[in-house]
Coordinates of C-alpha atoms in Angstrom, one line a residue:
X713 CA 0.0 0.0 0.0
X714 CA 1.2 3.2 -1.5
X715 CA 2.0 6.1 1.5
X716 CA 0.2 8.9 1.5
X717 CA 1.9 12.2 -0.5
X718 CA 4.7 13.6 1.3
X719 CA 3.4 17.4 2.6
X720 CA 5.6 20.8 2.4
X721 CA 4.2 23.3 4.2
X722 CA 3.9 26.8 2.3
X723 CA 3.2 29.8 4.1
X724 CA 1.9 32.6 1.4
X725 CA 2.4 36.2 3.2
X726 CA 0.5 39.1 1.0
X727 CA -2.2 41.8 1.7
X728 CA -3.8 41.2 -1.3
X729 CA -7.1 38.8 -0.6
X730 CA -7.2 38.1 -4.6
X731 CA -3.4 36.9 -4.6
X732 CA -3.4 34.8 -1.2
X733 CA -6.6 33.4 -2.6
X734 CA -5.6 32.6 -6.0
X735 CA -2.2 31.1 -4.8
X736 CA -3.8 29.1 -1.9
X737 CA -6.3 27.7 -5.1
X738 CA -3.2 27.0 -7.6
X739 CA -1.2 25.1 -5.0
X740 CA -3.7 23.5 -2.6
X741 CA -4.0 21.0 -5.8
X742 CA -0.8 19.7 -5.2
X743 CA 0.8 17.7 -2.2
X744 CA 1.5 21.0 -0.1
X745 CA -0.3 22.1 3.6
X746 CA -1.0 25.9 2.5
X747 CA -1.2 28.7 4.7
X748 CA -1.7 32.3 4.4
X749 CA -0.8 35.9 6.2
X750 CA -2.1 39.2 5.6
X751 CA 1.3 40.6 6.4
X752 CA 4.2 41.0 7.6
X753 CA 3.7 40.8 11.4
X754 CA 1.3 38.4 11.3
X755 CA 3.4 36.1 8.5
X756 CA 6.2 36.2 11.3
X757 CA 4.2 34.8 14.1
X758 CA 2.7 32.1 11.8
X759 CA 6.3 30.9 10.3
X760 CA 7.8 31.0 13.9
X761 CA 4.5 28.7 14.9
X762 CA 4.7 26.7 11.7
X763 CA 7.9 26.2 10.4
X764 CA 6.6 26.3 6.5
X765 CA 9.5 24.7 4.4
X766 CA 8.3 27.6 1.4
X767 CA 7.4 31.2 1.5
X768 CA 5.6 33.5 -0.7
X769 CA 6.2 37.0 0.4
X770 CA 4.8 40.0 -1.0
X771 CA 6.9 43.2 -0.6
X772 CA 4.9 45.7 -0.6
X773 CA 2.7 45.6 2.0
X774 CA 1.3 47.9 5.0
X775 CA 3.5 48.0 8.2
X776 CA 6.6 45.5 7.2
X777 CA 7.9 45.6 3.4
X778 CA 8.4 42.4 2.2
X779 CA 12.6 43.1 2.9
X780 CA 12.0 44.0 6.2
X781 CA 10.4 40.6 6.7
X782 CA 12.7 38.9 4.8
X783 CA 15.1 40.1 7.1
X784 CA 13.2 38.8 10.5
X785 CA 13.2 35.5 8.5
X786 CA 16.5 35.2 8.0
X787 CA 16.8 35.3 12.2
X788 CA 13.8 33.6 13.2
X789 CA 13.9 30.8 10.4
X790 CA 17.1 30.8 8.5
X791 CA 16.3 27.7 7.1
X792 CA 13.2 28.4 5.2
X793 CA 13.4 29.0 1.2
X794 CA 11.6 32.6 0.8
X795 CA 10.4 33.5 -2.4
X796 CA 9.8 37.3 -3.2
X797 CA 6.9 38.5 -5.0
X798 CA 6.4 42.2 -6.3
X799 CA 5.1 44.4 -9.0
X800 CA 7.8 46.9 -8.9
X801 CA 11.0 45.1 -10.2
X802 CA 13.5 47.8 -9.2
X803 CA 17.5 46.9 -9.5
X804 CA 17.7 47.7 -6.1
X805 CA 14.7 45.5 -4.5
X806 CA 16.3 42.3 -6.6
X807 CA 19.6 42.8 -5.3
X808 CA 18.5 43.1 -1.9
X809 CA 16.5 40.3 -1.8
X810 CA 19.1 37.8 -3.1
X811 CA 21.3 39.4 -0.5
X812 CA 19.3 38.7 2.2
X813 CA 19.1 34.8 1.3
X814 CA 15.7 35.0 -0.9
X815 CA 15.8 31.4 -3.3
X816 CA 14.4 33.6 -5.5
X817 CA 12.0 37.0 -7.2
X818 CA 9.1 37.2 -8.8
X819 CA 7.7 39.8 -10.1
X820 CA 3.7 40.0 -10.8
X821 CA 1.7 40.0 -12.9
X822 CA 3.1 36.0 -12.8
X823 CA 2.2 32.9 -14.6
X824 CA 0.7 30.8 -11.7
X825 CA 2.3 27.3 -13.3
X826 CA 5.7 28.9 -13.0
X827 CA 5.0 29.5 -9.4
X828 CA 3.8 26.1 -8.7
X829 CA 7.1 25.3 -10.5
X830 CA 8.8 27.4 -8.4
X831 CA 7.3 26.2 -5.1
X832 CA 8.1 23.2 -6.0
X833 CA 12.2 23.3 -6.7
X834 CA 12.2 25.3 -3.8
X835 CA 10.8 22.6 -1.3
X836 CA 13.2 20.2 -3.2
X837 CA 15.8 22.6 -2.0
X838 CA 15.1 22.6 1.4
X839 CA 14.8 18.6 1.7
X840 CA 18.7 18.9 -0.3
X841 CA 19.6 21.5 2.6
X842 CA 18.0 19.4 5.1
X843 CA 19.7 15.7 4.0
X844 CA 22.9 17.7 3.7
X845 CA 22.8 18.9 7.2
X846 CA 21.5 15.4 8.8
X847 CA 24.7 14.0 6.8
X848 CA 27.0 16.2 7.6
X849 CA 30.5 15.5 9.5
X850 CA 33.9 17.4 9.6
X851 CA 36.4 15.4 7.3
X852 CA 39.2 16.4 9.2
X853 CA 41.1 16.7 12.2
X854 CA 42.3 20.7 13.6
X855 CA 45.9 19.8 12.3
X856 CA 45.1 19.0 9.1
X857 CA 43.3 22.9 9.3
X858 CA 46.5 24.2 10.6
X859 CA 48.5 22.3 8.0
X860 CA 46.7 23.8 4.7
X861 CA 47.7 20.6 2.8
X862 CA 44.5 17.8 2.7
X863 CA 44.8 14.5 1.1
X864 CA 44.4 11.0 2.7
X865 CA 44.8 9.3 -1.0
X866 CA 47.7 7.1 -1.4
X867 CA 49.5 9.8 -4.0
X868 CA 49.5 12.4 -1.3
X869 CA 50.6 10.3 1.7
X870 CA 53.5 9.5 -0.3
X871 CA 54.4 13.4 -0.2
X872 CA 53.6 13.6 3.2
X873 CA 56.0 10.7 3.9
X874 CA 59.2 13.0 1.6
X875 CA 58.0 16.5 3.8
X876 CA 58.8 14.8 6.9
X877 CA 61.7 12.8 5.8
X878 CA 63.3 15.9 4.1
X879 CA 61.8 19.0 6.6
X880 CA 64.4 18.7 9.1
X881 CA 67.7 19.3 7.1
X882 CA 68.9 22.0 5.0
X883 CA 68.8 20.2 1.8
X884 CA 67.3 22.0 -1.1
X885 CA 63.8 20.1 -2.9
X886 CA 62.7 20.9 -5.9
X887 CA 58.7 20.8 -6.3
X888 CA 57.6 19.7 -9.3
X889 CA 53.9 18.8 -10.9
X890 CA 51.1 21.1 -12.7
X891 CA 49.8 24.2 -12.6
X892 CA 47.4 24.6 -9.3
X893 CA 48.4 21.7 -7.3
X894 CA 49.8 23.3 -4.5
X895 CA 53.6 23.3 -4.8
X896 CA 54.0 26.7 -2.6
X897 CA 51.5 25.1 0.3
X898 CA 53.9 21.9 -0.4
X899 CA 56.9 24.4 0.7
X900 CA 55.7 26.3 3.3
X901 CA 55.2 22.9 5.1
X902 CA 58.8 21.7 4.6
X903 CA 59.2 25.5 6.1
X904 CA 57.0 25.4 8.8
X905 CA 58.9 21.4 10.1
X906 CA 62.3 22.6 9.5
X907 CA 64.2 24.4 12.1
X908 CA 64.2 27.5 10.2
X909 CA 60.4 28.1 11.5
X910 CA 60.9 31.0 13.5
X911 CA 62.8 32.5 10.7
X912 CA 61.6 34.0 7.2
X913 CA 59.6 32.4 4.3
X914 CA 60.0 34.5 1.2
X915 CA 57.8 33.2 -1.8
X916 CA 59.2 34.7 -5.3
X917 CA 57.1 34.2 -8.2
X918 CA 59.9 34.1 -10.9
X919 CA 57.7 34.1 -13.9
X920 CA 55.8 37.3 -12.8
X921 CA 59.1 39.5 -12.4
X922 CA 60.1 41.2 -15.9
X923 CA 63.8 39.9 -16.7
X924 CA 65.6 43.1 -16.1
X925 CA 64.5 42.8 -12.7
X926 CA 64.9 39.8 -11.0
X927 CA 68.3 40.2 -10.4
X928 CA 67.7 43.5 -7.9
X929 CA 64.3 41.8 -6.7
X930 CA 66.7 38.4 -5.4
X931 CA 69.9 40.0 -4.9
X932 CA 69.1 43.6 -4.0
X933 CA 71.3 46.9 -6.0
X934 CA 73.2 49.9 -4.8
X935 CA 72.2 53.4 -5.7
X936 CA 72.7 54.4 -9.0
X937 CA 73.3 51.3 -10.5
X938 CA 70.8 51.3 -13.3
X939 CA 67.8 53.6 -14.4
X940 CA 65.5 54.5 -11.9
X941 CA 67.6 52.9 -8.9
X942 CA 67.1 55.8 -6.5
X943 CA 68.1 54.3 -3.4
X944 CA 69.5 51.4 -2.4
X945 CA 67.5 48.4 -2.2
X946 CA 68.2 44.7 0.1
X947 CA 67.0 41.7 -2.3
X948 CA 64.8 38.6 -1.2
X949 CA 67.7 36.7 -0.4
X950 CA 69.2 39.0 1.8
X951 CA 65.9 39.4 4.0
X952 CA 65.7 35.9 4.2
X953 CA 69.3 35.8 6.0
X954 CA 68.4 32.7 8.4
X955 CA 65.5 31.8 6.8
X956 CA 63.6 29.8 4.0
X957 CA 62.8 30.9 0.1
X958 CA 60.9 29.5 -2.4
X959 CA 61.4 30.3 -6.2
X960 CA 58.3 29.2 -8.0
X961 CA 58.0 28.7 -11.7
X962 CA 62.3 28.5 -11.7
X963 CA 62.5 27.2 -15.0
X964 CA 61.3 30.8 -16.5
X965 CA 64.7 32.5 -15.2
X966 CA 67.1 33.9 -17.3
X967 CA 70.7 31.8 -17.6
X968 CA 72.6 35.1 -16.3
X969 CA 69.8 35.2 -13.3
X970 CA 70.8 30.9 -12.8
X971 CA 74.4 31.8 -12.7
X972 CA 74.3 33.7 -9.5
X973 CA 71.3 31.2 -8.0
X974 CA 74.5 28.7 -8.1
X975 CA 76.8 30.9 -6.3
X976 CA 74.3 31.8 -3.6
X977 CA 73.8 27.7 -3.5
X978 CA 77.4 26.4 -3.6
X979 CA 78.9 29.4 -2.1
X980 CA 76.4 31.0 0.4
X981 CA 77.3 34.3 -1.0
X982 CA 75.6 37.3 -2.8
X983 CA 76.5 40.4 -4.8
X984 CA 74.1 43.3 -5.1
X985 CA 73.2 44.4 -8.4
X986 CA 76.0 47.3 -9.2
X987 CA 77.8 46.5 -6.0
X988 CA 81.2 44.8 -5.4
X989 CA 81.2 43.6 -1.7
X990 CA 80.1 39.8 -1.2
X991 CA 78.0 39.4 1.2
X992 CA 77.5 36.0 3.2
X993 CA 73.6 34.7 3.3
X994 CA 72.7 31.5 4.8
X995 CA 69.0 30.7 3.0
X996 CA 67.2 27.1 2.8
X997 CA 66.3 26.8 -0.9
X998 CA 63.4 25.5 -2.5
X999 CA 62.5 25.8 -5.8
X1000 CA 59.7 24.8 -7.8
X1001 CA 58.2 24.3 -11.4
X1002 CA 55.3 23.1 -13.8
X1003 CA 58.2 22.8 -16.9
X1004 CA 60.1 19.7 -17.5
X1005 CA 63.7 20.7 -16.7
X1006 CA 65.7 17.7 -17.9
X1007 CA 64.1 19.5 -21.6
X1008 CA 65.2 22.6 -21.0
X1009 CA 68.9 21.3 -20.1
X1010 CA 68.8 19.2 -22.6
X1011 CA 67.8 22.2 -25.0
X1012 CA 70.7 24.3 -23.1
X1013 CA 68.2 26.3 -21.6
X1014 CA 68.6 25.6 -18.1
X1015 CA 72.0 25.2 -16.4
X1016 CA 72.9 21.8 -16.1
X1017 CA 74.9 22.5 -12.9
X1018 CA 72.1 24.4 -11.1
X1019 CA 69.6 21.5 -12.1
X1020 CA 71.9 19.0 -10.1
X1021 CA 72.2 21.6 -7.5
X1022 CA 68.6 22.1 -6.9
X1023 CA 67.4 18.6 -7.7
X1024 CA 68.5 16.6 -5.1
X1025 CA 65.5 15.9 -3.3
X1026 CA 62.3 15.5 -5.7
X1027 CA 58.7 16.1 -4.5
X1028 CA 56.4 15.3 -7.3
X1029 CA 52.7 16.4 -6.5
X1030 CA 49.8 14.3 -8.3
X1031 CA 46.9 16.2 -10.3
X1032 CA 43.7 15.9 -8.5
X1033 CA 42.1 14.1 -11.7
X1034 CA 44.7 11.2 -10.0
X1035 CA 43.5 11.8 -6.1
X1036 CA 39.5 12.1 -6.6
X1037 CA 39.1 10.8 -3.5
X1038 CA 40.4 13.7 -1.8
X1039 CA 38.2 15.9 -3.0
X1040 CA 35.5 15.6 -0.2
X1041 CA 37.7 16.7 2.6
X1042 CA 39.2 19.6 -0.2
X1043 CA 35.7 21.2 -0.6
X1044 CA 35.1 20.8 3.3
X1045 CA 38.5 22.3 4.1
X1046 CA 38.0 25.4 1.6
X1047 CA 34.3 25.8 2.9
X1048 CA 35.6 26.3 6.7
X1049 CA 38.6 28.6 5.7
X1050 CA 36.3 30.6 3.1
X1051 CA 33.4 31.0 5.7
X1052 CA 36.5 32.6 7.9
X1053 CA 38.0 34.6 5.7
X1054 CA 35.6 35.4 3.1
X1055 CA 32.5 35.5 5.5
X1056 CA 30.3 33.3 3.1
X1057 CA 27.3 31.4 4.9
X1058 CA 27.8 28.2 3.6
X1059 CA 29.2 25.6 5.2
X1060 CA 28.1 21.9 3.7
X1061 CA 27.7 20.6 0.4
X1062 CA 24.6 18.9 0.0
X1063 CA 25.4 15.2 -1.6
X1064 CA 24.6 15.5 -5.1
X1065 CA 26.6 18.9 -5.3
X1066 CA 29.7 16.5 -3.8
X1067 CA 29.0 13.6 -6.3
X1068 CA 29.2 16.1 -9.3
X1069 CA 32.2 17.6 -7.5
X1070 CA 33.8 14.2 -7.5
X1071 CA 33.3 13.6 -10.9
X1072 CA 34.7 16.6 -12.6
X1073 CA 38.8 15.6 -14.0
X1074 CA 39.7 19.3 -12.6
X1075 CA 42.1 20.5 -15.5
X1076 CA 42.9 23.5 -13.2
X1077 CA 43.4 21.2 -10.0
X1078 CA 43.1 22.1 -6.9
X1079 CA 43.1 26.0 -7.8
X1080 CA 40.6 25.5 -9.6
X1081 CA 38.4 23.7 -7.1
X1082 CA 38.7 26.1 -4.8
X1083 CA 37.8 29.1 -7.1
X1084 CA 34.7 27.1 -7.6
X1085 CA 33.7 26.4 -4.1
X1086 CA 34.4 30.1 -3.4
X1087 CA 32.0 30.9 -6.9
X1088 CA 29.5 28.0 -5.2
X1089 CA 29.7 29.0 -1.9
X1090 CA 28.9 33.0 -2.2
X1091 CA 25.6 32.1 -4.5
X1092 CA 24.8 29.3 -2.1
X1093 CA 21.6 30.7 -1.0
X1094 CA 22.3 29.4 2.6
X1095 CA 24.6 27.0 4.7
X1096 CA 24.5 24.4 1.8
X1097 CA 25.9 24.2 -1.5
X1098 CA 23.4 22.8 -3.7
X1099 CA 24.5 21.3 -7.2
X1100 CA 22.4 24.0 -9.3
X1101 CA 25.1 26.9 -7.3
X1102 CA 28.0 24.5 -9.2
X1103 CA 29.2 26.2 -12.5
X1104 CA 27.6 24.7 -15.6
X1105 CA 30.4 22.5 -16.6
X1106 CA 30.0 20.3 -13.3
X1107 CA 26.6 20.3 -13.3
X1108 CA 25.1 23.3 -12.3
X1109 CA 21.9 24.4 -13.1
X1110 CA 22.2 26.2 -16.0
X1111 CA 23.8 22.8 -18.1
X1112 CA 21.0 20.9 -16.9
X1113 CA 21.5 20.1 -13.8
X1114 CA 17.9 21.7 -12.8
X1115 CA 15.5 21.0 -9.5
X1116 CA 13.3 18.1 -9.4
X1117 CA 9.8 19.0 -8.8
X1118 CA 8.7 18.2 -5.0
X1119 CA 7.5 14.5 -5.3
X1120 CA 3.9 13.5 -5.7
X1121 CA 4.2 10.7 -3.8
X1122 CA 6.3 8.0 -2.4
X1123 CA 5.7 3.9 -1.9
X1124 CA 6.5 2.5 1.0
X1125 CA 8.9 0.1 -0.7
X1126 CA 10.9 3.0 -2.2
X1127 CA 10.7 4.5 1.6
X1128 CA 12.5 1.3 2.6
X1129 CA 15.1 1.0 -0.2
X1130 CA 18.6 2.4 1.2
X1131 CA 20.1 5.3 -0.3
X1132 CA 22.0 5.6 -2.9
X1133 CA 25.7 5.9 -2.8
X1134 CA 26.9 9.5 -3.7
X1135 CA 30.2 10.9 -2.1
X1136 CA 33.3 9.6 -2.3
X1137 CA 33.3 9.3 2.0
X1138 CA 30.8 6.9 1.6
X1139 CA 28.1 9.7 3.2
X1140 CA 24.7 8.6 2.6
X1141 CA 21.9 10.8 2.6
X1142 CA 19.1 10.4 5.4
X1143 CA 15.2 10.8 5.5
X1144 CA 14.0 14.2 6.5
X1145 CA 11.8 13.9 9.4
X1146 CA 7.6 13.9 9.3
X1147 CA 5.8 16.1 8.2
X1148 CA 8.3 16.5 4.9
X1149 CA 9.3 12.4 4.0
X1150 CA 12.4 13.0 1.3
X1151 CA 12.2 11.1 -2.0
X1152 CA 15.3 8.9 -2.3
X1153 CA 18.6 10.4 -3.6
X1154 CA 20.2 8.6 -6.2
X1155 CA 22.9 9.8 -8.9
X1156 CA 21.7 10.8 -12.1
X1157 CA 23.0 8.4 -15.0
X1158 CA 25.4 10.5 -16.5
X1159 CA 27.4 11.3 -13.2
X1160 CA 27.3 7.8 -12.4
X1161 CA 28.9 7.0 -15.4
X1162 CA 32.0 9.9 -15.1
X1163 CA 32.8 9.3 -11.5
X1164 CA 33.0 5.3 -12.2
X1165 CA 35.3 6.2 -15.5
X1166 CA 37.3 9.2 -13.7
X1167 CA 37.9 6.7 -10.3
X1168 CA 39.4 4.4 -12.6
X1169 CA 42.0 6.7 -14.1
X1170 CA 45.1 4.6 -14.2
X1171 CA 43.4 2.6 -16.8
X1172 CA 44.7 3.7 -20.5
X1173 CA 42.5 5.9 -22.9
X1174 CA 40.5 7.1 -20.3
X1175 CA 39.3 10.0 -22.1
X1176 CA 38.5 8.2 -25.1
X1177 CA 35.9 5.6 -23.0
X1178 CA 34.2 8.8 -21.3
X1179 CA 33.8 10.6 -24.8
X1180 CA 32.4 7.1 -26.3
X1181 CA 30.2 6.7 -23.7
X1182 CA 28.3 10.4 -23.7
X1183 CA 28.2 10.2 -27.4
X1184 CA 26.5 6.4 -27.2
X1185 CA 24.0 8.5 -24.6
X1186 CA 23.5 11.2 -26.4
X1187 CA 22.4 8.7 -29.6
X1188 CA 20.3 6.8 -26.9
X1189 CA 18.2 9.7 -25.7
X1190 CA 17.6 11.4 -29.4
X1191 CA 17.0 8.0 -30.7
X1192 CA 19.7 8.3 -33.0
X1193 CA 19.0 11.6 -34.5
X1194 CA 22.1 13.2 -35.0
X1195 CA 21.5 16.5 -35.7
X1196 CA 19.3 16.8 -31.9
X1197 CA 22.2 14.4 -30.4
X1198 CA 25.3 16.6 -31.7
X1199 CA 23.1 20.1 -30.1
X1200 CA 23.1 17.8 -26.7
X1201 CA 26.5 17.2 -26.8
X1202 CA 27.5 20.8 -28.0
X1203 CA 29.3 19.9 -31.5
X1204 CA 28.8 19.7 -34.6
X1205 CA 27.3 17.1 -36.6
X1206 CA 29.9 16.3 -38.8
X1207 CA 32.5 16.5 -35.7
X1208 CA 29.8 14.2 -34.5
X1209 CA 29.7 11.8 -37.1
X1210 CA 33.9 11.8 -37.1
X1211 CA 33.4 10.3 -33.7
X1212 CA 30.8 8.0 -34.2
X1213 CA 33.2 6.6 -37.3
X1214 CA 36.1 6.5 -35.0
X1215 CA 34.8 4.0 -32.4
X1216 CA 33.4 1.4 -35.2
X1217 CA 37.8 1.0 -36.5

């Protein structure tokens, strides 16, 4: 026996009789409690009584505007997913309302089967919100905070193994892997264990200094001794007498600029540009780069000597395309930091949101992960990251990833079936408490398909399986019409064809 339809409460708040009664008519036909206020005050009381999951909220209205409640809301139930409603759609009122955590604006005259529409996505919201906060547990441990570097993947407890071997001598690392996978948090740790730690870190950038500079920035210069040297000037390594510096992106320095690295190396000495006296620097090196040096020797671009010299112990960081499993702990990590920092509200990521996260191959790494929790995380529209706030290309709502309408009903056998796998910490999504029953979560097809492909990413033409396997379900839903399946998959058709031709050899 099927159980009854599950029941979001909506609370409509508007001193127009016609409009309550109109939306009370439109949405009493589907699976929601409806209940109505005549204003502000009086919407307060009820919502603080009834706990609605949804609100409609008129802004203009006698005593408290529609912001000013909003406002109240946002103290008295934070969790609650407030839709706006007006007939003056100023700039100002829509940027206020998102600011003060609306899920969305409306503005009337409006058609009445995109508000049940509405309603609906947004009580989907809250149960996401809802199973997100039930599932929610910190990844990590207040070190691993304090470290800056997460990863419990095999790859990454490898490096961990090298930073603590390595920290507590003088010996110069190089740091080596792509662009974005954290070779300067990777070297303020080696800084941080070594017993240099009380001394200074100095992180140079030698990619973003123009050539005829980087000489004065590391090595300082004396008065007069070029254009526009006005005073004298101490370089990086001299300020780091005692202490620890990291040269990033090392393969982009000039040979002339490598010559005098060496010295400082071999030698422990410095001369300032235009100067004559030596002067004695003792400086932990570590150096770091995204470029294949043995290349650039080869190719007599890069000193052979100083290679040997600043090679001698190798730290080689993995993509995060190699170390998916990590990325849980990552997005939790950045969340807590960014809510710090930044002051953004949110704090979780709701399971799906985490699944699509997991899936992504993260070409920028971990720089780019966290440039997309930060984008996530400030238009989260409150403590949880949903996976229509992910960009577009992960999933977000605007590349398909869109709200599933509030369920019309549930059978008990699907209320008994477990749920569904979805994060890569095994997490698993609970059932919201009566009156709201939540339908269950499982992964849509596609992101089931990625995260199995991307977690097995040692095995060869990885890239080729994934592509033949969205182009065989692009075929599948279009029932083979090419022209609708080449529009799904944004190509063309002939690129599509190309493909199609190239999996049958």
């Amino acid at each position: 026996m099927a159980d009854a339809a599950p029941t979001a409460t909506v609370l409509i708040i508007d001193d127009d009789s016609e409009i309550r009664y109109s939306l009370q008519r439109v949405l009493s036909g589907r699976p929601f409690r409806v209940l109505s206020a005549a204003s502000g005050e009086e919407g307060l009381k009820t919502a603080a009584k009834e706990k609605p999951q949804v609100i409609l909220l008129d802004n203009r209205m006698t005593g408290l505007s529609g912001l000013e409640t909003l406002q109240h809301l946002r103290t008295t139930a934070p969790k609650c997913m407030v839709i706006l409603m007006t007939a003056f759609g100023t700039t100002q009122t829509a940027i206020e309302a998102m600011k003060f955590g609306a899920f969305d604006y409306v503005i009337k005259p409006f058609d009445f089967k995109k508000i049940v529409t509405l309603v609906e996505n947004a009580a989907k919201a809250w149960l996401d919100l809802y199973a997100a906060g039930a599932a929610y547990q910190p990844l990590l441990k207040s070190e691993d905070y304090k470290e800056g570097i997460v990863g419990s993947s095999e790859p990454m407890q490898e490096v961990f193994k090298i930073i603590g071997q390595v920290a507590a001598s003088d010996v110069t690392v190089m740091i080596t892997g792509e662009s974005g996978t954290g070779k300067e948090l990777v070297a303020k740790c080696l800084w941080q264990h070594s017993h240099r730690s009380t001394k200074t870190f100095i992180a140079v950038n030698c990619a973003a200094i123009p050539e005829n500079l980087i000489e004065s920035e590391l090595f300082g210069h004396e008065k007069g001794s070029f254009t526009g040297a006005t005073a004298q000037r101490i370089g990086k390594f001299e300020l780091c007498d005692g202490g620890t510096i990291f040269l990033d992106e090392i393969g982009d320095m000039t040979l002339s600029t490598q010559t005098k690295i060496l010295r400082a190396i071999q030698a422990g000495e410095i001369q300032r540009v235009g100067g004559s006296e030596t002067i004695k620097v003792s400086v932990r090196l570590i150096a770091a780069t995204n470029k294949d040096l043995e290349k650039l020797v080869t190719d007599k671009l890069f000193r052979e000597d100083l290679y040997y010299r600043l090679n001698v112990v190798r730290i080689k960081l993995p993509p995060l395309r190699e170390r998916l499993s990590d990325v849980p702990a990552l997005v939790d990590f950045m969340l807590q930091r960014l809510a710090g920092e930044k002051k953004i509200r949110a704090r979780k990521v709701s399971p799906e949101a985490l699944a699509a996260l997991c899936a992504y191959p993260w070409p920028g790494n971990v720089r780019e992960l966290e440039n997309t929790v930060y984008r996530s995380g400030v238009v989260a529209q409150g403590e949880t990251v949903l996976l229509k706030d992910l960009p577009r290309e992960i999933g977000g709502s605007s590349s398909g990833g869109s709200m599933v309408p509030w369920p019309a009903a549930k059978s008990a056998e699907a209320a008994a079936a477990p749920k569904a796998e979805v994060t890569a910490s095994n997490a698993v999504a609970p059932t919201a408490p009566a009156p709201v029953v939540a339908p269950a979560q499982t992964l849509p097809e596609a992101y089931d398909l990625l995260y199995r492909l991307l977690r097995a990413g040692s095995e060869n033409g990885i890239l080729e399986k994934i592509e033949s396997a969205m182009i065989e379900r692009a075929l599948k839903e279009t029932d083979g019409n090419h022209a609708k399946a080449a529009e799904l998959l944004g190509i063309t058709r002939a690129t599509l064809k190309k493909r199609v031709e190239a999996t049958k050899e």
